[in-house]
Coordinates of N, CA and C and ligand atoms in Angstrom, one line a residue:
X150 N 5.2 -84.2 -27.8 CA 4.0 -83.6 -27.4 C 4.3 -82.6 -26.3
X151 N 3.9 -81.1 -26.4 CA 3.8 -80.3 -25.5 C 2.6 -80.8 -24.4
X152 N 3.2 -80.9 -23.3 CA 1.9 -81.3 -22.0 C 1.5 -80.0 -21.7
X153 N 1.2 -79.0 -21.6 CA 0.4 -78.1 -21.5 C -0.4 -78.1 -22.4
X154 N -2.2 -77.9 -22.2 CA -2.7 -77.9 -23.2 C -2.7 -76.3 -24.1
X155 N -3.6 -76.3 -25.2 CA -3.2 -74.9 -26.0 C -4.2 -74.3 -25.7
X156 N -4.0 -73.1 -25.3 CA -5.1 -71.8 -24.8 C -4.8 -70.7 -26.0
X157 N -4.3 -70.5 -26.5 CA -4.0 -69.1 -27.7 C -2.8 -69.8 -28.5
X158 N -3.1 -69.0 -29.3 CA -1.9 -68.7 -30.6 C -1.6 -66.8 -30.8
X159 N -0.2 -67.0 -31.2 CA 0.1 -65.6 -30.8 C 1.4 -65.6 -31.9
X160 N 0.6 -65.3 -33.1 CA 1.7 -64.3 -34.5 C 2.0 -63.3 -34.2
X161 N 3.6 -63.1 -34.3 CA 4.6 -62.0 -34.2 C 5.4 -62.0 -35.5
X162 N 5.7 -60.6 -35.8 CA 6.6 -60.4 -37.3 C 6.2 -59.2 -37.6
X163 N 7.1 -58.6 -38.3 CA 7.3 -57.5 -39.0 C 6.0 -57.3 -39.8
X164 N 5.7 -56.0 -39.8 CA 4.5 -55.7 -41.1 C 4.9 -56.1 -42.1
X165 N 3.1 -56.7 -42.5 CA 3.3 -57.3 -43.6 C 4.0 -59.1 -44.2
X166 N 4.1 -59.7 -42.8 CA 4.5 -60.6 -42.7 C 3.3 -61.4 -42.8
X167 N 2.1 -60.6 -42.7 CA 1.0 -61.6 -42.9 C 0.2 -62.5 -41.5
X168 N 0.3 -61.6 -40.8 CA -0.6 -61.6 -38.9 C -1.7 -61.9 -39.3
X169 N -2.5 -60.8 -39.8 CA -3.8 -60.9 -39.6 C -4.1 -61.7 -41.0
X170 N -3.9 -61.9 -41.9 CA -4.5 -62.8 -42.6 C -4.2 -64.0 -42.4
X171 N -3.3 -64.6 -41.9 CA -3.0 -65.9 -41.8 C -4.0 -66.1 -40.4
X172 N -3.8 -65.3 -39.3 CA -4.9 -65.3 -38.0 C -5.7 -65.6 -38.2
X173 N -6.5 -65.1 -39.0 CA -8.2 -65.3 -39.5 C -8.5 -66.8 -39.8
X174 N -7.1 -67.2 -41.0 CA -7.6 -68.5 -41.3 C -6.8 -69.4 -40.3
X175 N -6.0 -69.6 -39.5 CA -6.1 -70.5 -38.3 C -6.9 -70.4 -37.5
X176 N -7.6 -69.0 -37.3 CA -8.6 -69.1 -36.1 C -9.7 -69.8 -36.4
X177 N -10.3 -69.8 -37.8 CA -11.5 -70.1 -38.5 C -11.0 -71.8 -38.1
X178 N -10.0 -71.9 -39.0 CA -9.9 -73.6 -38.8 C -9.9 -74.3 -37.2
X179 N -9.6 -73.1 -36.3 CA -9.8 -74.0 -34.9 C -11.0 -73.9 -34.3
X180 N -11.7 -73.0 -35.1 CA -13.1 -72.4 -34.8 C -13.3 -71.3 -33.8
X181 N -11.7 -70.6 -33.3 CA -11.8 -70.1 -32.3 C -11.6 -68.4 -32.9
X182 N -11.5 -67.8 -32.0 CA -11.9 -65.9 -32.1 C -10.8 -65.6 -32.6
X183 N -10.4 -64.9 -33.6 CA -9.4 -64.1 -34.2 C -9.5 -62.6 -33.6
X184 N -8.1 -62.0 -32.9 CA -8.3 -60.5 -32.4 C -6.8 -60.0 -32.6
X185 N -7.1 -58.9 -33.4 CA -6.1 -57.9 -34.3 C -5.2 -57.1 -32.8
X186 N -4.3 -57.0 -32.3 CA -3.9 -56.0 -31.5 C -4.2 -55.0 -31.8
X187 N -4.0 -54.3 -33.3 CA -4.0 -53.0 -33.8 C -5.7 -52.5 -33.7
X188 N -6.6 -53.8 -34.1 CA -8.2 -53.3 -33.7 C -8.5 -53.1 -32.6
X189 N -7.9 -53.7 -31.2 CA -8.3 -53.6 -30.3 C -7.5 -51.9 -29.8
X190 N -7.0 -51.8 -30.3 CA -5.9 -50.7 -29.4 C -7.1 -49.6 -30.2
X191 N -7.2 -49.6 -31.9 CA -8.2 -48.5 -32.0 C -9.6 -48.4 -31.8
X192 N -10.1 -49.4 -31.1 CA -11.3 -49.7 -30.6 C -11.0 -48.8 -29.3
X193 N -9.9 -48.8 -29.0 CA -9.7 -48.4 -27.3 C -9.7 -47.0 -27.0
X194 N -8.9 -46.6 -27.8 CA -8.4 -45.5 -28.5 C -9.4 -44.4 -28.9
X195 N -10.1 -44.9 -29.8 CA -11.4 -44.6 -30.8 C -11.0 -43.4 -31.7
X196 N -9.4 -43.4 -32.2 CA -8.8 -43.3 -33.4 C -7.8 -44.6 -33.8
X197 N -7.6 -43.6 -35.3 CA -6.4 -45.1 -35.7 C -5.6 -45.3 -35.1
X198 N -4.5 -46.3 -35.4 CA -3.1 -46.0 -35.3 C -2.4 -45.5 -35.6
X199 N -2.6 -44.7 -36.9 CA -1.8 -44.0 -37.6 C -2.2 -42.7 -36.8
X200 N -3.5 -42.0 -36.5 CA -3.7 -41.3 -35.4 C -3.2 -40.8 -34.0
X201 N -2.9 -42.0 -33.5 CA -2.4 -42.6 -32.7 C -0.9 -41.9 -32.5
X202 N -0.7 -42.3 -33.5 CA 0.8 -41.9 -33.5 C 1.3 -40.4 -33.4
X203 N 0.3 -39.6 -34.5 CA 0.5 -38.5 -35.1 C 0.2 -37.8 -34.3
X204 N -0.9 -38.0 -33.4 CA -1.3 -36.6 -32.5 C -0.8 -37.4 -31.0
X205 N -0.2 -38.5 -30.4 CA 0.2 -38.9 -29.2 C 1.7 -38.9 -29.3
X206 N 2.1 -39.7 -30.3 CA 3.5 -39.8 -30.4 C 3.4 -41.9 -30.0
X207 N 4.5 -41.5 -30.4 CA 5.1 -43.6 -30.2 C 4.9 -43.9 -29.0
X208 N 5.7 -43.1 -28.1 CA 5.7 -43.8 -26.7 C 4.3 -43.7 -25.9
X209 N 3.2 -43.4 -26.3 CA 2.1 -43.3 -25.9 C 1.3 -44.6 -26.5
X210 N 1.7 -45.0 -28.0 CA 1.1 -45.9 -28.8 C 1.6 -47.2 -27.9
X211 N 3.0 -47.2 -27.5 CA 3.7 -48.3 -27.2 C 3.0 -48.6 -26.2
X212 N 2.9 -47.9 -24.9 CA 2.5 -47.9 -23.4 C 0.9 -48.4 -23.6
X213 N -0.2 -48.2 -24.5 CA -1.8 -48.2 -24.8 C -1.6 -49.7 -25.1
X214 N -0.2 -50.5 -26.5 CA 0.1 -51.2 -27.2 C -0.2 -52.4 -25.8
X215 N 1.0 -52.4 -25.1 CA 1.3 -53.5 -24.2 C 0.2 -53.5 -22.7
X216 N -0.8 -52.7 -22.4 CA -1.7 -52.7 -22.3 C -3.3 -53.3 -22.9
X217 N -3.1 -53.3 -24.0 CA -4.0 -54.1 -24.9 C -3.6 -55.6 -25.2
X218 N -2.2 -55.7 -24.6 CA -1.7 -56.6 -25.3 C -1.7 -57.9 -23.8
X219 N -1.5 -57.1 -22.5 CA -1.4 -58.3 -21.5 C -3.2 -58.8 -21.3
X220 N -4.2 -57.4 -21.5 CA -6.0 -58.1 -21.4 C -5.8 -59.2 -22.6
X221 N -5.3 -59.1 -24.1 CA -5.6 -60.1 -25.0 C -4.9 -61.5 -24.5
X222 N -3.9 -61.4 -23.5 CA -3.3 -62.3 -23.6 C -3.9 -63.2 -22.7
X223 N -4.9 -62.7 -21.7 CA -5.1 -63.5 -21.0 C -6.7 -64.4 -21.4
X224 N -7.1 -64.0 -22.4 CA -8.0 -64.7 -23.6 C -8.1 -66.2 -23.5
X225 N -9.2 -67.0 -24.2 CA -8.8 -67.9 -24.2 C -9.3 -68.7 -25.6
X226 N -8.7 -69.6 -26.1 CA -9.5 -70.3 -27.5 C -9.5 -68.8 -28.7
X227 N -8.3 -68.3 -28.0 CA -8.3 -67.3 -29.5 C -6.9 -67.3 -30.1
X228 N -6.6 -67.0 -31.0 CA -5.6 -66.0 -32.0 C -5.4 -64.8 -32.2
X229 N -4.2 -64.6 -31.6 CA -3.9 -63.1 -31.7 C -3.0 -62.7 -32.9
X230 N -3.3 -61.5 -33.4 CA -2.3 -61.0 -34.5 C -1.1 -59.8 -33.9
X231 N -0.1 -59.9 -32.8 CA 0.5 -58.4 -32.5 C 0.7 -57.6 -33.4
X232 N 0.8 -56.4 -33.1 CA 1.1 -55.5 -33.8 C 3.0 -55.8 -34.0
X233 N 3.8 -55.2 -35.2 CA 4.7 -55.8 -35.6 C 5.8 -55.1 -34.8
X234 N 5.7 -54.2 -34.0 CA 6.7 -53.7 -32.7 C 6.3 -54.0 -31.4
X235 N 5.3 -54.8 -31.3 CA 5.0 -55.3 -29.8 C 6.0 -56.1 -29.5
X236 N 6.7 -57.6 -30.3 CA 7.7 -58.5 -29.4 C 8.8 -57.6 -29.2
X237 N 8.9 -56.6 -30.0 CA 10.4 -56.1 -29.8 C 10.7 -55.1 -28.7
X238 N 10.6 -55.9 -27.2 CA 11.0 -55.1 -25.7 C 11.3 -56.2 -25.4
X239 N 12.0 -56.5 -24.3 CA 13.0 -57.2 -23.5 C 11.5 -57.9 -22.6
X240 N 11.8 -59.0 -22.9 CA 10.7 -59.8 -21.6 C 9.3 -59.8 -22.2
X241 N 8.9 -59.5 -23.2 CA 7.8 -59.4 -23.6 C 7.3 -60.9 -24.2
X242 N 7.9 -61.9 -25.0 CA 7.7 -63.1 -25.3 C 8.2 -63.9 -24.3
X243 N 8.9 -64.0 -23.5 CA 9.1 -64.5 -22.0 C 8.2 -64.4 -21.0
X244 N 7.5 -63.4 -21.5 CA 6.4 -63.1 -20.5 C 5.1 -63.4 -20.6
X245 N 5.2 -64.1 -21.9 CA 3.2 -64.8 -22.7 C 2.7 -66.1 -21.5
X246 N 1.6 -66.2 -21.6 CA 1.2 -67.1 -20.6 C 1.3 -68.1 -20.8
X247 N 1.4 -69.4 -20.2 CA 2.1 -70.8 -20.5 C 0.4 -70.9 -21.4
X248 N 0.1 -71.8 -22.2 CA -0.5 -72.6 -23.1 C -0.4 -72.0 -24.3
X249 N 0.6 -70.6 -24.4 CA 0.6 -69.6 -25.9 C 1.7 -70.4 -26.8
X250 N 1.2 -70.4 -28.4 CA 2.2 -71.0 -28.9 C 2.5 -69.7 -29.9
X251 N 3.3 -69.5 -29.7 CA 4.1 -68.1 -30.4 C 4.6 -68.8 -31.8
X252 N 4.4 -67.8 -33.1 CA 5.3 -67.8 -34.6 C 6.0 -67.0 -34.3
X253 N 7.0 -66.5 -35.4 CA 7.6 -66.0 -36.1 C 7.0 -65.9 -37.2
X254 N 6.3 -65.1 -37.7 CA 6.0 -64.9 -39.6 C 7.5 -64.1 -39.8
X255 N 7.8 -64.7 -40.8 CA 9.4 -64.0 -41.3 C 9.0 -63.4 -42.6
X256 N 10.0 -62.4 -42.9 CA 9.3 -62.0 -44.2 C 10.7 -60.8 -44.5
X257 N 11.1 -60.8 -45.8 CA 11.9 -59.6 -45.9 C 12.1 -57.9 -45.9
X258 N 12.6 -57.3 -45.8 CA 12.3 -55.8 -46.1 C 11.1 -55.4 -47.4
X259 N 12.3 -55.9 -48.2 CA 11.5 -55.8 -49.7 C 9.9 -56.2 -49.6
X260 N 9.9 -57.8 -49.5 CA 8.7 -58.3 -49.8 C 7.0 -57.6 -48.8
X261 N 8.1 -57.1 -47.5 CA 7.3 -56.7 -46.6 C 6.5 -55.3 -47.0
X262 N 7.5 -54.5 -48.0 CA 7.3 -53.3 -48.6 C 6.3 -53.2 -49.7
X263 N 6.5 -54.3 -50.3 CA 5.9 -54.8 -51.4 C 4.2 -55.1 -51.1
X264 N 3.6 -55.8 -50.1 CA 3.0 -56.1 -49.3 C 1.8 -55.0 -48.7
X265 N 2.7 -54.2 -47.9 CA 2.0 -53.1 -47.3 C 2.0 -51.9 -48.3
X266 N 2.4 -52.1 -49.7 CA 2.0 -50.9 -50.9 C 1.1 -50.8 -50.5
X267 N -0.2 -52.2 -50.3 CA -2.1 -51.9 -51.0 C -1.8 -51.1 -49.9
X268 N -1.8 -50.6 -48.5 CA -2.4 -50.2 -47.2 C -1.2 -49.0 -47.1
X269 N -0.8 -48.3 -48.0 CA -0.3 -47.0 -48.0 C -1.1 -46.1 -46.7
X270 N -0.5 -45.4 -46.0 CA -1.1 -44.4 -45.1 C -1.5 -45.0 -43.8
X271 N -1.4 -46.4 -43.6 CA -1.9 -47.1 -42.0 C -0.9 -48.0 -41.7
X272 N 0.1 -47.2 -42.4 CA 1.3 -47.7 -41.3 C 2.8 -47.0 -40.8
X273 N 2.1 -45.9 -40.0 CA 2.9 -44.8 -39.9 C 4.5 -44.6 -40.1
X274 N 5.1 -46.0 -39.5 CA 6.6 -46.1 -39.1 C 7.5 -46.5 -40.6
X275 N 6.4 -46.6 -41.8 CA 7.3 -47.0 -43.2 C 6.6 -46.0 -44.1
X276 N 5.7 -44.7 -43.8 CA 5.2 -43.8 -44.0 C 6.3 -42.5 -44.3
X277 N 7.5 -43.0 -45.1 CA 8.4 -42.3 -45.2 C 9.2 -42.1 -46.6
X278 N 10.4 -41.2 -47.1 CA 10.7 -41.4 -48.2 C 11.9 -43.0 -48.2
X279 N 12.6 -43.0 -46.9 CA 13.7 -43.9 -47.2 C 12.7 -45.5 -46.8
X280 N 11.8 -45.7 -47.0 CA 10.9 -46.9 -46.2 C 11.8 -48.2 -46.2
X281 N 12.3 -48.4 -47.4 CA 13.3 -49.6 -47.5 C 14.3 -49.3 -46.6
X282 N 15.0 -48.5 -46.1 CA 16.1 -48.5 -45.4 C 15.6 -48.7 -43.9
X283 N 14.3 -48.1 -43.7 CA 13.5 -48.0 -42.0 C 13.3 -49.6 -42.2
X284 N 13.0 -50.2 -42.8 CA 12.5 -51.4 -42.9 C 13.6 -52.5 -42.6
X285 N 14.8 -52.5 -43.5 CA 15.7 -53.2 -43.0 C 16.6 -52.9 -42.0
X286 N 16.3 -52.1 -41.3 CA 16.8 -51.2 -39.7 C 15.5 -52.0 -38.8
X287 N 14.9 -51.7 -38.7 CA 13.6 -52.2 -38.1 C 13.9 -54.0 -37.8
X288 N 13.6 -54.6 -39.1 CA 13.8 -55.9 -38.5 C 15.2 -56.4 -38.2
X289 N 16.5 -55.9 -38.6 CA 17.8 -56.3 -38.1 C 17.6 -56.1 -37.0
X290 N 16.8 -54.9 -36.4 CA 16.6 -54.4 -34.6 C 16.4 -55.6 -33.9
X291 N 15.1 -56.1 -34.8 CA 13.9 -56.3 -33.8 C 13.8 -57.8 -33.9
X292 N 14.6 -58.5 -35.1 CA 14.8 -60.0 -35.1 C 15.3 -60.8 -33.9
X293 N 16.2 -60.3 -33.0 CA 17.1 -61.1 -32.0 C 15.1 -61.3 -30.7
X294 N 14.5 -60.4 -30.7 CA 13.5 -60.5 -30.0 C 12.4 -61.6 -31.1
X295 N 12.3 -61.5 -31.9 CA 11.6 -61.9 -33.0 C 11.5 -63.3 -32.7
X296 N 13.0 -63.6 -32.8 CA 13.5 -65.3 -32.3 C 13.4 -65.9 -31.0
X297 N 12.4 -65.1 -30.2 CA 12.2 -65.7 -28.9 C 11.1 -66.3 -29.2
X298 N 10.2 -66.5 -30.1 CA 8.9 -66.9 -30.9 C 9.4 -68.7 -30.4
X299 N 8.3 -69.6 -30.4 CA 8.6 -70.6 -30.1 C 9.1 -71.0 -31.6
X300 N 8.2 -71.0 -32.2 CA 8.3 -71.5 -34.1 C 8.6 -70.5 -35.2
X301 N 9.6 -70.7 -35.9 CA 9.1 -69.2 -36.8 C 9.1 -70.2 -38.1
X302 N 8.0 -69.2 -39.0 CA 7.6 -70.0 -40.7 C 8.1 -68.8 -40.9
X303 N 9.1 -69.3 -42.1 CA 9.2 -68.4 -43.5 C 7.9 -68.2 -44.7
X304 N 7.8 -66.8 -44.3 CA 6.1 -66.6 -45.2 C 6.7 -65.7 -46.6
X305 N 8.1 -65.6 -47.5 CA 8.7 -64.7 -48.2 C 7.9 -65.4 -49.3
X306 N 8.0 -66.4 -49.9 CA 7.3 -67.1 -51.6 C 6.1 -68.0 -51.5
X307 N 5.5 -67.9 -49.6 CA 4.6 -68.8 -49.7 C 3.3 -67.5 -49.2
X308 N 1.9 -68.6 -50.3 CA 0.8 -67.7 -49.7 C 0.3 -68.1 -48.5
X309 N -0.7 -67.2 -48.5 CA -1.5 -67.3 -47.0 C -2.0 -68.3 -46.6
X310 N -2.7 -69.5 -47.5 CA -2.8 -71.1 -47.4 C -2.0 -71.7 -46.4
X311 N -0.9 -71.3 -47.6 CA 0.8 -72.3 -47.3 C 1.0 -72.0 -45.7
X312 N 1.2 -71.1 -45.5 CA 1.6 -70.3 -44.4 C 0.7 -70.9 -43.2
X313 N -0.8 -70.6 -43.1 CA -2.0 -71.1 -42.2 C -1.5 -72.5 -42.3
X314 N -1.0 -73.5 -43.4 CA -1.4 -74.9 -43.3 C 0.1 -75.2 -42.4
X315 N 1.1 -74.7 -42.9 CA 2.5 -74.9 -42.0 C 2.0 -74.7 -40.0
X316 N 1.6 -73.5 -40.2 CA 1.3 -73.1 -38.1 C 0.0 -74.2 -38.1
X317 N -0.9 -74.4 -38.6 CA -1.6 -76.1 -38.1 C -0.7 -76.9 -38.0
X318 N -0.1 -77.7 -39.2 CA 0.8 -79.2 -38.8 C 1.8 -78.8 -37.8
X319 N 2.0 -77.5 -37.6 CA 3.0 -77.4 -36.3 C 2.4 -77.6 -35.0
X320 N 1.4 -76.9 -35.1 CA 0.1 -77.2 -33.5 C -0.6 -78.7 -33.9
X321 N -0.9 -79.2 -34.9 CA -1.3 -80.6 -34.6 C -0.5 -81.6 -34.0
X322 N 1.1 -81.3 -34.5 CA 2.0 -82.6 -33.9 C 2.1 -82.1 -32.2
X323 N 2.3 -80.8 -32.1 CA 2.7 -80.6 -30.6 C 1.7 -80.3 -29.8
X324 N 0.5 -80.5 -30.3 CA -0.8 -80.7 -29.4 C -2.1 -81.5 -29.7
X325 N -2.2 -82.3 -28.5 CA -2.8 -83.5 -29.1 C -4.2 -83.3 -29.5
X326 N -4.7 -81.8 -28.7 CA -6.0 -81.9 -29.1 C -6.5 -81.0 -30.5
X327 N -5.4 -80.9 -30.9 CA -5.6 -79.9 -32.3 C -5.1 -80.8 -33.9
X328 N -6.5 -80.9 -34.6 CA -5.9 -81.8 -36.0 C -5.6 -80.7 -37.0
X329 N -5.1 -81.5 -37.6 CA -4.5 -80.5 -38.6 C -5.3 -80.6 -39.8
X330 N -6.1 -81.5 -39.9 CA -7.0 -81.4 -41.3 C -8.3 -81.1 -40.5
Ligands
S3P1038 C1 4.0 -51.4 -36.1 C2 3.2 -52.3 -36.8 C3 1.8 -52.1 -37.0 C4 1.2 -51.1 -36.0 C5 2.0 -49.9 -35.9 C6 3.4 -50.1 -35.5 C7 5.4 -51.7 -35.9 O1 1.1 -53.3 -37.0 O2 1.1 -51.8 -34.8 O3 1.9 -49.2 -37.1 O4 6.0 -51.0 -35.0 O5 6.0 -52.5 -36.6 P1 1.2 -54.4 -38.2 O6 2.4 -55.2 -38.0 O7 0.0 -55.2 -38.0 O8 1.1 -53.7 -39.5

């Protein structure tokens, strides 16, 4: 049993690993607030992200990113979805507030590519001709940070169910006040 009690949950992983939809249905099941990083940043913003990018540039997106990202953090009774370049800075999952229980959604180049087809055009950084190759550059980068996650699920042949029902029985056994059914 973790003795801290659980104040957030907080999915990390590459696009398309399945943040926000798996979010939705653990938040639902704990009954608590589901909040997208990417919604909050274009709520802030009051363009997309893809916007965002195109007429600011990255390092503007990043800087707005981790900004949106220390107010969500300090939330409470919610689920967060990061955006899938937030863990990857030095000290950034070292730096989550004690009651966060961090994933890993794992997921491969391919399947991740496969995935983010339906959502062509709202995802600037695979918005390219070589996508597979930015993709498997990307997470070889960004994995060694990825793995500072307290848990990681493999989400590559499981659906979104599968996926939601694995991060419950993980928060049910290590926290007393959360059931898994
Ligand atoms: C990004 C992932 C996106 C979004 C932006 C950059 C990344 O979020 O924040 O396009 O660097 O991997 P999702 O992982 O929710 O698609």
């Amino acid at each position: 049993m973790t003795p801290t009690a659980l104040d957030r949950v907080l999915l990390i992983g590459f696009m398309g690993s399945g943040k926000t939809s798996v979010g939705k249905r653990v938040a639902a099941r704990l009954g608590w607030r589901f909040i997208d990083f990417d919604d909050a940043i274009e709520a802030e913003a009051g363009i997309s992200v893809s916007e965002v990018f195109t007429s600011r540039g990255e390092q503007y997106f990043r800087a707005l990113e981790e900004r949106v990202a220390q107010r969500l953090l300090a939330e409470r009774h919610v689920v967060l979805a990061s955006g899938g370049g937030w863990a990857a800075a030095a000290g950034r999952l070292e730096g989550v507030p004690a009651g966060t229980a961090s994933f890993w959604l794992q997921v491969s180049a391919p399947e991740a590519l496969r995935r983010a087809s339906g959502a062509a055009g709202t995802r600037p950084l695979l918005a390219r001709p070589d996508a597979l190759e930015e993709a498997i550059r990307l997470i070889a980068w960004r994995a060694p940070y990825y793995k500072e996650a307290t848990w990681a699920v493999d989400t590559e042949r499981s659906s979104v169910d599968d996926v939601s029902a694995s991060v419950l029985e993980i928060l049910a056994l290590e926290y007393r006040e959360i059931r898994a059914e």
